[in-house]
CSV table of C-alpha atoms in Angstrom, one decimal:
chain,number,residue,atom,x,y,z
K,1,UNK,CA,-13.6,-41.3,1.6
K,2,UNK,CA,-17.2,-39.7,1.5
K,3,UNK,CA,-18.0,-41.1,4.9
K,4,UNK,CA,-15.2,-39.1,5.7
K,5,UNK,CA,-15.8,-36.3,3.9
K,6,UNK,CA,-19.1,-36.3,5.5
K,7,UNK,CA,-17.5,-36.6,9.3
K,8,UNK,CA,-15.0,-34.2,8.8
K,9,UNK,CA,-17.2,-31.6,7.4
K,10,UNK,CA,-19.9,-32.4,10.2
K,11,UNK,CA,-16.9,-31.9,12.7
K,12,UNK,CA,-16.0,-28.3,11.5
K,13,UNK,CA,-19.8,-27.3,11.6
K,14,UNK,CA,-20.0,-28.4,15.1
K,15,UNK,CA,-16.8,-26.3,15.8
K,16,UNK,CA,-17.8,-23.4,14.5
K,17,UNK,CA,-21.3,-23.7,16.2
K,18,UNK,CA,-19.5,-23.7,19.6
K,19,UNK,CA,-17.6,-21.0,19.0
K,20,UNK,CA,-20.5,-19.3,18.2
K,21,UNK,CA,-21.5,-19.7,22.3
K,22,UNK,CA,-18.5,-17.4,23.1
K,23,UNK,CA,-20.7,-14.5,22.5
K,24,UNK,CA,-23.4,-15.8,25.4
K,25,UNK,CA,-21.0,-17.6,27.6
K,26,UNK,CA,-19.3,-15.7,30.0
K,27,UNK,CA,-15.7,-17.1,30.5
K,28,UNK,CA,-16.5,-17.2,34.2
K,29,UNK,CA,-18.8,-20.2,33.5
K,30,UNK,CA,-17.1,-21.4,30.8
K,31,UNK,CA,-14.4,-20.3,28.8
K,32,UNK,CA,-13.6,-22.9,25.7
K,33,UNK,CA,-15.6,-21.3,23.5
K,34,UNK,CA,-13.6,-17.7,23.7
K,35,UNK,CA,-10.4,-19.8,21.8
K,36,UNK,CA,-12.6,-21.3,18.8
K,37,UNK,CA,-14.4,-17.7,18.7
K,38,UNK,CA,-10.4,-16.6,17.0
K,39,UNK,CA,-11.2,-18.9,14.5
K,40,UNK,CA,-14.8,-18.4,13.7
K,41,UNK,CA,-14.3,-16.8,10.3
K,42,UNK,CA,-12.4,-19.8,9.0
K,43,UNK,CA,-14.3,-21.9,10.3
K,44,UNK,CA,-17.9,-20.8,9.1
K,45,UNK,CA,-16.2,-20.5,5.9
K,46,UNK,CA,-15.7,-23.9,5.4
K,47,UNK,CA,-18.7,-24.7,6.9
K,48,UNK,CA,-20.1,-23.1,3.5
K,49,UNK,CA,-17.9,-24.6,1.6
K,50,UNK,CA,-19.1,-28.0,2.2
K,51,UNK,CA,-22.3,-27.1,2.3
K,52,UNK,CA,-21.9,-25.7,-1.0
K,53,UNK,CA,-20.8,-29.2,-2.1
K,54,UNK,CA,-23.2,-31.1,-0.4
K,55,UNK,CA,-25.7,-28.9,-2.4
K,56,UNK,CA,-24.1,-30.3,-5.8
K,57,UNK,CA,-23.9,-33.3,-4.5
K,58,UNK,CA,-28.0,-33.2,-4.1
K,59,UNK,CA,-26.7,-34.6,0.0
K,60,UNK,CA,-30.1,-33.2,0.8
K,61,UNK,CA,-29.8,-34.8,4.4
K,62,UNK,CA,-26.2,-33.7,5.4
K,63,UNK,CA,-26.9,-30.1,4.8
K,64,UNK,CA,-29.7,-29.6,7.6
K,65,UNK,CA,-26.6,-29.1,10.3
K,66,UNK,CA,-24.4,-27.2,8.2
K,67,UNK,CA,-27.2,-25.0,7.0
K,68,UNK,CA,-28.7,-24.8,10.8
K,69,UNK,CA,-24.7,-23.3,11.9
K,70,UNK,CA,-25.3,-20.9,9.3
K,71,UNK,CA,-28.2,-19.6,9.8
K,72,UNK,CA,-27.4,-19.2,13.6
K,73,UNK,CA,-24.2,-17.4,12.7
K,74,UNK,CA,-26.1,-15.1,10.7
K,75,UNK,CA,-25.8,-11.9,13.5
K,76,UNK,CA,-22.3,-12.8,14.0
K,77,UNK,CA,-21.0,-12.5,10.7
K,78,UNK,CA,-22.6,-8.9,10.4
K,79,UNK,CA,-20.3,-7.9,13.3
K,80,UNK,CA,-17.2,-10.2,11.3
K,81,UNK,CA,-17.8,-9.3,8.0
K,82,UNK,CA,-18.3,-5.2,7.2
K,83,UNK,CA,-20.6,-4.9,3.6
K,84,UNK,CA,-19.6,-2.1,1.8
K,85,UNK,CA,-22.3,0.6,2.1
K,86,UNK,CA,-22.9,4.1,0.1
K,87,UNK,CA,-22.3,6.6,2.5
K,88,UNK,CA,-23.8,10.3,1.8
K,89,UNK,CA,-20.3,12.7,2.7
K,90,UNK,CA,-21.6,15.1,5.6
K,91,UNK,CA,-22.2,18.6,4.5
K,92,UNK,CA,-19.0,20.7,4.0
K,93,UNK,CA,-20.0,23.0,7.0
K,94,UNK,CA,-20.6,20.7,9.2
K,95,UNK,CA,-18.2,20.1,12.0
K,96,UNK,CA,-16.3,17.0,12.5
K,97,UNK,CA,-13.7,15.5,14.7
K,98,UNK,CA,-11.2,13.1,13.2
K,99,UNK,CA,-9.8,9.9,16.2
K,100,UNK,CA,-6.9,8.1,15.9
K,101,UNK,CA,-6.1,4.7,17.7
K,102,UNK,CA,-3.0,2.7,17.8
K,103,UNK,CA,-0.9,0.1,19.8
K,104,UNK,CA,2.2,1.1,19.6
K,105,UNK,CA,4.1,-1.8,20.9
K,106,UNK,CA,6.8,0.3,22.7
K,107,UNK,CA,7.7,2.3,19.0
K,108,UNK,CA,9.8,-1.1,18.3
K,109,UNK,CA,10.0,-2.4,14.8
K,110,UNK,CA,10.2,-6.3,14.1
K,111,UNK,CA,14.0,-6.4,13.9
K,112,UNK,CA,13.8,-4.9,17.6
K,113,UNK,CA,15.3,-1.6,16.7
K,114,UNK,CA,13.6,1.6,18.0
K,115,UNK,CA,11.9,3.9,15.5
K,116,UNK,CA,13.6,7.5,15.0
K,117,UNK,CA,12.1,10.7,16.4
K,118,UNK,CA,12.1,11.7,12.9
K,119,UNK,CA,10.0,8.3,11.9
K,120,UNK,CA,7.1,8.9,14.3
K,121,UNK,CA,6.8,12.5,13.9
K,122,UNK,CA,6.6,12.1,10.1
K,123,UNK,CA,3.6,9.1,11.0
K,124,UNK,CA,1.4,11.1,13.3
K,125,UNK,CA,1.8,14.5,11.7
K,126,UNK,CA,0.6,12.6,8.4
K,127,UNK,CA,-2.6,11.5,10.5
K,128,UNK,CA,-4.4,14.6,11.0
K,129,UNK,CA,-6.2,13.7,14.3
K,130,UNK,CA,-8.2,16.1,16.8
K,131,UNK,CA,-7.6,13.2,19.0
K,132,UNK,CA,-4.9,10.3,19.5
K,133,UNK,CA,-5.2,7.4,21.3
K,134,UNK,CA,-2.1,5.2,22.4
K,135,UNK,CA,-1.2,2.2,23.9
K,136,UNK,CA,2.0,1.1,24.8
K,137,UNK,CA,3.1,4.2,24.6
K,138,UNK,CA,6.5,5.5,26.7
K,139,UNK,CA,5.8,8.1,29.5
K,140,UNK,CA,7.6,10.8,30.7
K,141,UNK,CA,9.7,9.1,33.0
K,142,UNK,CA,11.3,7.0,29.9
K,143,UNK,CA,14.4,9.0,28.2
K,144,UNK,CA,13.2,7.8,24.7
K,145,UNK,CA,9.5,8.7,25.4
K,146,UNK,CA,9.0,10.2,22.0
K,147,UNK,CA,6.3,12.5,23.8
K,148,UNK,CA,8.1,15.8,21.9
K,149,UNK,CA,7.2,14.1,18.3
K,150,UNK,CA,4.1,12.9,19.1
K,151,UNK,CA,3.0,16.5,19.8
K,152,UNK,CA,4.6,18.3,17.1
K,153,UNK,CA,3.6,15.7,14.3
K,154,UNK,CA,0.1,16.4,16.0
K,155,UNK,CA,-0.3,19.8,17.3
K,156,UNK,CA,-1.9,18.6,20.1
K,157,UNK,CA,-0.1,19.8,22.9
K,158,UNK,CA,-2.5,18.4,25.7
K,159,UNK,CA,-1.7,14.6,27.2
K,160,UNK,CA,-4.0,12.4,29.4
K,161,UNK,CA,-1.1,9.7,30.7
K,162,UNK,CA,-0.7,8.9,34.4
K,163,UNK,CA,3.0,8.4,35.4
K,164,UNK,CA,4.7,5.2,34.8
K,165,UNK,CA,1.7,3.9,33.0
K,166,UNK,CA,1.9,3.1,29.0
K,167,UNK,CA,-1.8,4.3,27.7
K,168,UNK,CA,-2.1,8.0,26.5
K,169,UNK,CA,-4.9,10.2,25.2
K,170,UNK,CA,-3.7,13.7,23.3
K,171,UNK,CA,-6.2,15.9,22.3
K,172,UNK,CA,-6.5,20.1,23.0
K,173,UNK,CA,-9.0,21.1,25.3
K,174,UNK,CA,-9.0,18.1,27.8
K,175,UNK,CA,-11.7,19.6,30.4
K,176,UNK,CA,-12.0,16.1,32.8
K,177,UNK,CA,-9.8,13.5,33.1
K,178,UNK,CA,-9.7,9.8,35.1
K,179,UNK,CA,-7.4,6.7,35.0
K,180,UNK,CA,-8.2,2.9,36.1
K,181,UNK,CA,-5.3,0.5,36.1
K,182,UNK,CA,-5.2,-3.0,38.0
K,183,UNK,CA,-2.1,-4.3,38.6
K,184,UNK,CA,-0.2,-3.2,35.2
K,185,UNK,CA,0.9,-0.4,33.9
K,186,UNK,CA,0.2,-1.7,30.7
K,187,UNK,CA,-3.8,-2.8,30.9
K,188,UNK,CA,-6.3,0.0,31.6
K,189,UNK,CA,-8.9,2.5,30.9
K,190,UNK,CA,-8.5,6.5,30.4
K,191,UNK,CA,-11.7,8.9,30.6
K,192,UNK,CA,-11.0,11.9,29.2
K,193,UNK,CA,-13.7,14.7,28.6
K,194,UNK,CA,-12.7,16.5,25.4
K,195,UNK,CA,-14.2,20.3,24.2
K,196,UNK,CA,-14.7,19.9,20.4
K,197,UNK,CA,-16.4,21.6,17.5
K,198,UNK,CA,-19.0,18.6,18.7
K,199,UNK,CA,-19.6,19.6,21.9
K,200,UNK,CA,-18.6,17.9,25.0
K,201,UNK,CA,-17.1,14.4,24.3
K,202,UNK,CA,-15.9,11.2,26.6
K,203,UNK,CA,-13.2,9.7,25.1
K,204,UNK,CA,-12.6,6.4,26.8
K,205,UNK,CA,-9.1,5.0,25.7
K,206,UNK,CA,-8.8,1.2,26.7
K,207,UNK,CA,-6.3,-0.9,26.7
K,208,UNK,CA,-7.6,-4.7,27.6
K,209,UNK,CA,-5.9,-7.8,28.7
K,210,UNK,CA,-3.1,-9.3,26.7
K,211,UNK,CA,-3.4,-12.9,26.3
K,212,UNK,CA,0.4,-12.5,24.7
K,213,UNK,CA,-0.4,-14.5,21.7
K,214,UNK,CA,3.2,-13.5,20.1
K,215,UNK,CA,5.1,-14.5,22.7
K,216,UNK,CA,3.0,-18.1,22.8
K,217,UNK,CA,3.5,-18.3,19.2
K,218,UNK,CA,7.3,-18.5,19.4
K,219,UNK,CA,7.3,-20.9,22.6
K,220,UNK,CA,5.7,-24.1,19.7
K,221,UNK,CA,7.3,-22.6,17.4
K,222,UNK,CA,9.1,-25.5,15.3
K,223,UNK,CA,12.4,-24.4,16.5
K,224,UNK,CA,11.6,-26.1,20.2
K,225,UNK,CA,10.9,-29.7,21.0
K,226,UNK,CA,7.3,-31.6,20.7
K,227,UNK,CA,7.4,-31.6,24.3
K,228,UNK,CA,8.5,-28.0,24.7
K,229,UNK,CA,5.7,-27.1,22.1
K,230,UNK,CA,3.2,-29.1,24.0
K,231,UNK,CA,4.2,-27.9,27.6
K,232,UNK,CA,3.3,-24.0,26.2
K,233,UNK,CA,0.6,-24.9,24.0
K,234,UNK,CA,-1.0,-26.0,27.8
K,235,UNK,CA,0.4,-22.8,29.4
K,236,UNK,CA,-1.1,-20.9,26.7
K,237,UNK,CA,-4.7,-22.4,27.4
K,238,UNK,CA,-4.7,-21.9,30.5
K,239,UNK,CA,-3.6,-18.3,30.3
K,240,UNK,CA,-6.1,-17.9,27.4
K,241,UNK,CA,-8.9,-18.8,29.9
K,242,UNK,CA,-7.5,-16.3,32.7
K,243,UNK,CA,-7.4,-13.4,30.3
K,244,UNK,CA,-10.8,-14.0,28.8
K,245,UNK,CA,-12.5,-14.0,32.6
K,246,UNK,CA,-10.3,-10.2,32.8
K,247,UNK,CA,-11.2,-9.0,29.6
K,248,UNK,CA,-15.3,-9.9,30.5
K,249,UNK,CA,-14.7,-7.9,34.4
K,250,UNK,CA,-12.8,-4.9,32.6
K,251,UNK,CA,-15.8,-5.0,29.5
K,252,UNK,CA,-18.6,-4.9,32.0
K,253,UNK,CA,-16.7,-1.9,33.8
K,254,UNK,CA,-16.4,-0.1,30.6
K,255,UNK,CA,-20.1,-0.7,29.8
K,256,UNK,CA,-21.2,1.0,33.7
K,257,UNK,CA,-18.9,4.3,32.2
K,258,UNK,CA,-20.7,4.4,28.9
K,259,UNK,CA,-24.1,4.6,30.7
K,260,UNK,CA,-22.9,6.7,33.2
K,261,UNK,CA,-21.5,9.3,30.6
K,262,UNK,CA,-23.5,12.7,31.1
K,263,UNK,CA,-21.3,13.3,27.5
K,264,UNK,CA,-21.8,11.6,24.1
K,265,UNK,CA,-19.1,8.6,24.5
K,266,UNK,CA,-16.1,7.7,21.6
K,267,UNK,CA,-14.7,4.2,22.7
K,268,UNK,CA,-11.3,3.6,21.3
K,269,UNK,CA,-8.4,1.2,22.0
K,270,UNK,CA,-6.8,-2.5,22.1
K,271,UNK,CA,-9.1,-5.0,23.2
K,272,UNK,CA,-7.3,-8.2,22.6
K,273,UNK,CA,-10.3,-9.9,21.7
K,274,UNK,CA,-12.6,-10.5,18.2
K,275,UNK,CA,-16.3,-9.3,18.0
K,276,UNK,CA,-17.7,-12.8,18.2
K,277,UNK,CA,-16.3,-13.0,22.0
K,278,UNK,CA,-18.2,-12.3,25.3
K,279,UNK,CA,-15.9,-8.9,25.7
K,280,UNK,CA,-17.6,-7.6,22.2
K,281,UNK,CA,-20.8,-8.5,23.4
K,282,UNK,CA,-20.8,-7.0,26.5
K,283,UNK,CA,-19.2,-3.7,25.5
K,284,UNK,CA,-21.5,-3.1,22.8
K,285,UNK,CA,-24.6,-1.6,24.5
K,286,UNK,CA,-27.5,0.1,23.1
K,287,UNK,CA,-25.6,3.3,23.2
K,288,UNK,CA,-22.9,2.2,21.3
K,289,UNK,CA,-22.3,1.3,17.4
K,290,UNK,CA,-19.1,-0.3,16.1
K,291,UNK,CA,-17.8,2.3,14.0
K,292,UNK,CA,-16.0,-0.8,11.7
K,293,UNK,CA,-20.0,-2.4,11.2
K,294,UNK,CA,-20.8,1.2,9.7
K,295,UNK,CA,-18.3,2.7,7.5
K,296,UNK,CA,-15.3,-0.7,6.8
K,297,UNK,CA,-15.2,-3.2,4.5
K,298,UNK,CA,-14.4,-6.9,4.6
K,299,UNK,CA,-12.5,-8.4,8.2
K,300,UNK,CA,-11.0,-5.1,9.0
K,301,UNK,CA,-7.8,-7.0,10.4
K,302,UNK,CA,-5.9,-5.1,13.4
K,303,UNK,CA,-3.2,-7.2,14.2
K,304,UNK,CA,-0.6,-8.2,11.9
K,305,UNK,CA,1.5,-11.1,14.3
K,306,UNK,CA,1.5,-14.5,14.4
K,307,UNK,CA,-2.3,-15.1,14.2
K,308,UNK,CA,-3.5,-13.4,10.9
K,309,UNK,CA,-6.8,-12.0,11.0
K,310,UNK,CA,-8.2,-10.9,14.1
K,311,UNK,CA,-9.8,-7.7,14.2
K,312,UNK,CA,-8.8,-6.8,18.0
K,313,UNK,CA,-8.4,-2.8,18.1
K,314,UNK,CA,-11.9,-1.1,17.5
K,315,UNK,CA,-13.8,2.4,17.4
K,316,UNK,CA,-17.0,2.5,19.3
K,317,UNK,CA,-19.1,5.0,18.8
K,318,UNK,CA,-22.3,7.4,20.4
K,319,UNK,CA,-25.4,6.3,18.9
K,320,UNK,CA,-26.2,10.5,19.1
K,321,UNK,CA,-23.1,10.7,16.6
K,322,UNK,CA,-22.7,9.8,12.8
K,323,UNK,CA,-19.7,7.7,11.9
K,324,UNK,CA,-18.5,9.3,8.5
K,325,UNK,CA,-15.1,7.5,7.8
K,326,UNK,CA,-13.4,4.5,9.1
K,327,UNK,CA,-10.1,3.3,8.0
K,328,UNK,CA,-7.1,1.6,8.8
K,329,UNK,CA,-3.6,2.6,8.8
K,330,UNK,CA,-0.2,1.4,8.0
K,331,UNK,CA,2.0,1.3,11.2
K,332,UNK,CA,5.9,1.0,10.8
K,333,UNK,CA,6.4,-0.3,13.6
K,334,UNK,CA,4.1,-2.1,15.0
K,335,UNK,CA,1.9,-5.5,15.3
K,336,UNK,CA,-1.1,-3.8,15.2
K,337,UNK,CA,-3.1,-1.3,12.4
K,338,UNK,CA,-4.1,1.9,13.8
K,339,UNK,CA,-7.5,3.1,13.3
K,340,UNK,CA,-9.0,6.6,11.8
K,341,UNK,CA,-11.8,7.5,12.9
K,342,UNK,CA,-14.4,10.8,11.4
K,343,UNK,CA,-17.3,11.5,13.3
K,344,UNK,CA,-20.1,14.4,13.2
K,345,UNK,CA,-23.5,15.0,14.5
């Protein structure tokens, strides 16, 4: 039993330390370690875990790897893990501008019923944004496009949303505005320059590639056979792998329209990845700061389906701006936390 105590613990240390590649790798090269990156957090907590017993044990020998993993981890975790700092509040007459971001998967709730006007009118108005970010949001051209609501539960009257496409930006005094979709009207990127008490802003409102981890989740489910279960746990690796290559492409385009911004740049949206992933890493340039690295605490979990524990929706943030509150919401409806964002100079 301790020899295989010993292998099993070795095994999950080597795990995590090729997860931790995901970060370097792009998925163009090689893509493997963008799936064990989901599970870093678990796994480099029981990588301490049996270190920590090795320790008791007095095992000096077996806890050179699991230590090594650790160690290597180390910047990682600081992107994984928010510490809880003491924040000084801004001072009362300074200006601030408050961001929301949500998916809204389609304003459906998990029986599959739609929410009520009523519902998400009562949500946003109790959000009190300067600027909203959707995705998966109806358009216009949708009869229950819950565009009326939206508005008057936020006052915001202005809309960045290109027809027949599902991400939306609302915020009053939109001066600039630009859309990029490729091949869905569900995956894509919205600049929109914004006139706040801040000045000038670039709101970029993204929406990155699924990899449709609900709808894998049900396919090996145990209500289908072993061999249904093993046919889609394939499918879903190799969509994984496709996905992760789109996600890099659409993370390096983002990072060319942060540098490019002649504006100080709030990054907001659904990225369908975790911040120990290639995407993360390239998104996060020297302009930007994660907002959930400066003001969360703990995992900050965004999505609430079948794969507990990913932090996938984010808030990046100008390095010329203070982040003074992050927090997450409570969504009704949907699979994913919103995201409140308070910003100032």
């Amino acid at each position: 039993m301790r020899k295989l105590f010993l292998l099993a613990g070795n095994l999950v240390a080597l795990t995590a330390a090729f997860g931790l590649l995901a970060r370097y790798v792009s998925p163009e090269v090689f893509w493997p370690p963008a799936i064990i990156a989901l599970l870093l957090p678990g796994l480099l907590l029981l990588t301490l875990l049996f270190l920590c017993i090795q320790l008791a044990r007095k095992r000096w020998a077996s806890l050179i790897f699991p230590a090594l993993v650790l160690l290597l981890s180390w910047p990682v975790v600081n992107r994984l893990l928010a510490w809880p700092t003491q924040r000084d509040p801004p001072p009362l007459d300074s200006p601030t501008v408050t961001v929301v971001t949500g998916n809204q998967r389609m304003f459906r709730h998990d029986d599959r019923t739609d929410a009520t006007l009523e519902e998400v009118r009562n949500f946003f108005s109790g959000t009190n944004t300067d600027i909203l970010l959707l995705q998966e949001t109806w358009p216009r051209q949708r009869n229950k496009n819950y565009i009326s609501a939206m508005q008057e539960g936020t006052g915001l009257e202005e809309r960045h949303q290109r027809d027949k496409t599902l991400i939306a930006t609302y915020a009053d005094g939109i001066v600039g505005q630009t859309e990029y979709f490729q091949d869905s009207e569900y995956h894509g990127i919205l600049l929109t320059d914004v006139q706040t008490e801040l000045g000038t802003l670039r709101i970029i409102n993204s929406h990155l590639q699924s990899n449709r981890i609900s709808d894998m989740a049900e396919g090996i489910s145990g209500e289908n056979s072993l061999s249904n279960q093993l046919t889609t746990f394939g499918r879903m690796l190799a969509g994984y792998g496709r996905t992760t290559r789109q996600r890099a492409a659409q993370a390096q385009q983002i990072r060319r329209f942060v540098e490019e911004s002649p504006y100080p740049v709030i990054l907001g949206g659904d990225f369908n990845d975790v911040p120990s992933s290639y995407m993360y890493n390239e998104i996060l340039s020297p302009r930007l700061q994660d907002a959930w690295v400066q003001a969360g605490t703990g995992l900050g979990t965004t999505f609430t389906g079948p794969l507990p524990g990913l932090r996938i929706d984010y808030f990046m943030v100008d390095t010329s701006l203070s982040v003074v509150s992050m927090e997450r919401l409570s969504s009704p409806w949907s699979d994913h936390r919103p995201l409140r964002l308070v910003v100032t100079q």
